Amino acid sequence: MSGISPSLAATVPSRKRLIQVAALAWFAIIGLDLLMNAGLLAPFYHWDQPGLLPPMKMFQYIPLGYASFLFWSIALVWLIVRTRSYSAAAGARFGAKLGALLGGAAFLGWLSMFSFPPVMLFCWAFDHAVSFKLLTEPPPSWKRREKRSMPSYVWRLWRTRR
């Protein structure tokens, strides 16, 4: 892998495996998005509220939102490799901190420019924080073969084989 030191390259999975992990993370983010927006946040959507597209137009733009989730997934996998957050605990701490920082920043930004109810904006920010925490916890077997702790649900689905 270009741009990675030889000592790190020995512990980094292949490019193919990283692409597979990013794809799996992408599907997990889509699932969480469906749970949050079609389920938990649905009562907060008032279609006559300024700033929201009409339901049919919003439905047409879903692929753009899912494409943005793909970019997030790729960025998260890249950050895991670059920060060497290979243990489950390090990955969870990294994801929780990154998610809280980005979610908090997004909440303040949204609060300053949207007229949506603050609880809805907070739920969106919380969704970011949870997504990052769950998706940045790598399997312990990336660093060592023995399992030391329970990996996140995304990585439980992923079986690392070299």
Tab-separated table of C-alpha atoms in Angstrom:
chain	number	residue	atom	x	y	z
A	1	MET	CA	0.000	0.000	0.000
A	2	SER	CA	1.482	3.327	-0.989
A	3	GLY	CA	2.153	5.917	1.674
A	4	ILE	CA	2.222	3.413	4.543
A	5	SER	CA	5.376	2.570	6.425
A	6	PRO	CA	6.648	-1.029	6.109
A	7	SER	CA	6.035	-1.744	9.808
A	8	LEU	CA	2.417	-0.613	9.501
A	9	ALA	CA	1.917	-2.368	6.169
A	10	ALA	CA	2.632	-5.692	7.865
A	11	THR	CA	-0.450	-5.275	10.086
A	12	VAL	CA	-2.760	-3.601	7.551
A	13	PRO	CA	-5.166	-5.902	5.703
A	14	SER	CA	-5.049	-6.004	1.922
A	15	ARG	CA	-6.611	-3.279	-0.194
A	16	LYS	CA	-9.346	-5.718	-1.218
A	17	ARG	CA	-10.197	-6.412	2.432
A	18	LEU	CA	-10.246	-2.689	3.260
A	19	ILE	CA	-12.669	-2.101	0.375
A	20	GLN	CA	-14.864	-4.917	1.664
A	21	VAL	CA	-14.827	-3.467	5.188
A	22	ALA	CA	-15.700	0.007	3.853
A	23	ALA	CA	-18.606	-1.500	1.893
A	24	LEU	CA	-19.833	-3.356	4.967
A	25	ALA	CA	-19.581	-0.171	7.035
A	26	TRP	CA	-21.530	1.642	4.320
A	27	PHE	CA	-24.381	-0.869	4.519
A	28	ALA	CA	-24.388	-0.564	8.306
A	29	ILE	CA	-24.640	3.245	8.099
A	30	ILE	CA	-27.533	2.912	5.634
A	31	GLY	CA	-29.282	0.560	8.063
A	32	LEU	CA	-28.779	2.964	10.956
A	33	ASP	CA	-30.041	5.824	8.785
A	34	LEU	CA	-33.213	3.905	7.966
A	35	LEU	CA	-33.757	3.134	11.650
A	36	MET	CA	-33.250	6.750	12.698
A	37	ASN	CA	-35.017	8.644	9.897
A	38	ALA	CA	-37.776	6.244	8.879
A	39	GLY	CA	-38.395	5.162	12.457
A	40	LEU	CA	-37.311	7.244	15.426
A	41	LEU	CA	-37.264	10.689	13.792
A	42	ALA	CA	-40.303	10.236	11.516
A	43	PRO	CA	-42.706	11.987	13.944
A	44	PHE	CA	-40.541	15.128	13.838
A	45	TYR	CA	-40.766	15.603	10.067
A	46	HIS	CA	-43.333	18.285	9.230
A	47	TRP	CA	-43.432	18.535	5.463
A	48	ASP	CA	-44.687	22.113	5.431
A	49	GLN	CA	-41.633	23.232	7.415
A	50	PRO	CA	-39.219	25.484	5.499
A	51	GLY	CA	-35.939	23.771	4.764
A	52	LEU	CA	-37.377	20.321	4.090
A	53	LEU	CA	-37.905	19.111	0.574
A	54	PRO	CA	-41.285	17.652	-0.318
A	55	PRO	CA	-41.411	13.900	0.429
A	56	MET	CA	-41.202	12.803	-3.232
A	57	LYS	CA	-38.262	15.095	-3.966
A	58	MET	CA	-36.508	13.900	-0.810
A	59	PHE	CA	-37.081	10.308	-1.919
A	60	GLN	CA	-35.472	11.100	-5.289
A	61	TYR	CA	-32.374	12.449	-3.524
A	62	ILE	CA	-31.837	9.396	-1.300
A	63	PRO	CA	-29.002	8.112	-3.559
A	64	LEU	CA	-27.063	11.341	-2.898
A	65	GLY	CA	-27.358	10.810	0.841
A	66	TYR	CA	-26.246	7.203	0.518
A	67	ALA	CA	-23.294	8.286	-1.629
A	68	SER	CA	-22.257	10.620	1.194
A	69	PHE	CA	-22.387	7.634	3.578
A	70	LEU	CA	-20.009	5.785	1.252
A	71	PHE	CA	-17.519	8.650	1.538
A	72	TRP	CA	-17.862	8.558	5.354
A	73	SER	CA	-17.225	4.805	5.346
A	74	ILE	CA	-14.105	5.146	3.219
A	75	ALA	CA	-12.851	7.983	5.431
A	76	LEU	CA	-13.443	5.939	8.584
A	77	VAL	CA	-11.534	2.918	7.287
A	78	TRP	CA	-8.705	5.200	6.148
A	79	LEU	CA	-8.594	6.884	9.585
A	80	ILE	CA	-8.472	3.519	11.355
A	81	VAL	CA	-5.423	2.555	9.302
A	82	ARG	CA	-3.717	5.949	9.628
A	83	THR	CA	-4.219	6.204	13.396
A	84	ARG	CA	-3.316	2.561	13.952
A	85	SER	CA	-6.468	2.098	16.040
A	86	TYR	CA	-6.321	-1.661	15.697
A	87	SER	CA	-7.459	-2.775	19.139
A	88	ALA	CA	-11.181	-2.819	19.814
A	89	ALA	CA	-10.757	-0.447	22.764
A	90	ALA	CA	-8.626	2.033	20.791
A	91	GLY	CA	-11.058	1.917	17.878
A	92	ALA	CA	-14.040	2.474	20.155
A	93	ARG	CA	-12.364	5.426	21.900
A	94	PHE	CA	-11.308	6.939	18.588
A	95	GLY	CA	-14.777	6.543	17.082
A	96	ALA	CA	-16.568	7.871	20.153
A	97	LYS	CA	-14.355	10.972	20.293
A	98	LEU	CA	-14.536	11.629	16.550
A	99	GLY	CA	-18.286	11.041	16.479
A	100	ALA	CA	-18.904	13.279	19.487
A	101	LEU	CA	-16.759	16.079	18.034
A	102	LEU	CA	-18.292	15.935	14.554
A	103	GLY	CA	-21.811	15.358	15.875
A	104	GLY	CA	-21.485	18.258	18.317
A	105	ALA	CA	-20.093	20.537	15.633
A	106	ALA	CA	-22.889	19.549	13.258
A	107	PHE	CA	-25.526	20.135	15.968
A	108	LEU	CA	-24.272	23.663	16.650
A	109	GLY	CA	-24.039	24.417	12.940
A	110	TRP	CA	-27.526	23.087	12.227
A	111	LEU	CA	-28.954	24.915	15.253
A	112	SER	CA	-27.572	28.180	13.887
A	113	MET	CA	-29.195	27.841	10.460
A	114	PHE	CA	-32.233	25.536	10.576
A	115	SER	CA	-35.613	26.039	12.181
A	116	PHE	CA	-36.034	22.338	12.929
A	117	PRO	CA	-36.845	21.391	16.521
A	118	PRO	CA	-33.625	21.204	18.578
A	119	VAL	CA	-34.461	17.645	19.650
A	120	MET	CA	-34.449	16.575	15.985
A	121	LEU	CA	-31.094	18.227	15.382
A	122	PHE	CA	-29.727	16.599	18.527
A	123	CYS	CA	-30.954	13.182	17.325
A	124	TRP	CA	-29.159	13.715	14.021
A	125	ALA	CA	-25.969	14.641	15.871
A	126	PHE	CA	-26.380	11.650	18.201
A	127	ASP	CA	-26.818	9.447	15.111
A	128	HIS	CA	-23.431	10.699	13.866
A	129	ALA	CA	-21.766	9.966	17.186
A	130	VAL	CA	-23.217	6.451	17.419
A	131	SER	CA	-22.347	5.668	13.799
A	132	PHE	CA	-18.724	6.686	14.235
A	133	LYS	CA	-18.359	4.793	17.506
A	134	LEU	CA	-19.804	1.583	16.069
A	135	LEU	CA	-18.011	1.757	12.749
A	136	THR	CA	-14.489	2.582	13.920
A	137	GLU	CA	-14.031	-0.338	16.267
A	138	PRO	CA	-11.782	-2.739	14.315
A	139	PRO	CA	-11.579	-6.439	15.020
A	140	PRO	CA	-8.878	-7.350	17.534
A	141	SER	CA	-7.533	-9.918	15.085
A	142	TRP	CA	-6.110	-7.140	12.897
A	143	LYS	CA	-3.384	-6.734	15.475
A	144	ARG	CA	-3.328	-10.190	17.056
A	145	ARG	CA	-5.099	-13.428	16.355
A	146	GLU	CA	-6.624	-13.880	19.815
A	147	LYS	CA	-9.859	-12.113	20.629
A	148	ARG	CA	-9.574	-9.788	23.596
A	149	SER	CA	-12.946	-8.098	23.607
A	150	MET	CA	-16.266	-8.014	21.806
A	151	PRO	CA	-15.935	-6.077	18.530
A	152	SER	CA	-18.751	-3.846	17.287
A	153	TYR	CA	-21.667	-5.210	15.320
A	154	VAL	CA	-20.149	-4.230	11.974
A	155	TRP	CA	-16.912	-6.013	12.665
A	156	ARG	CA	-18.691	-9.046	14.147
A	157	LEU	CA	-20.095	-9.611	10.680
A	158	TRP	CA	-16.621	-9.285	9.230
A	159	ARG	CA	-14.309	-12.260	9.625
A	160	THR	CA	-10.692	-11.305	9.041
A	161	ARG	CA	-8.723	-13.917	7.199
A	162	ARG	CA	-5.332	-13.157	5.775
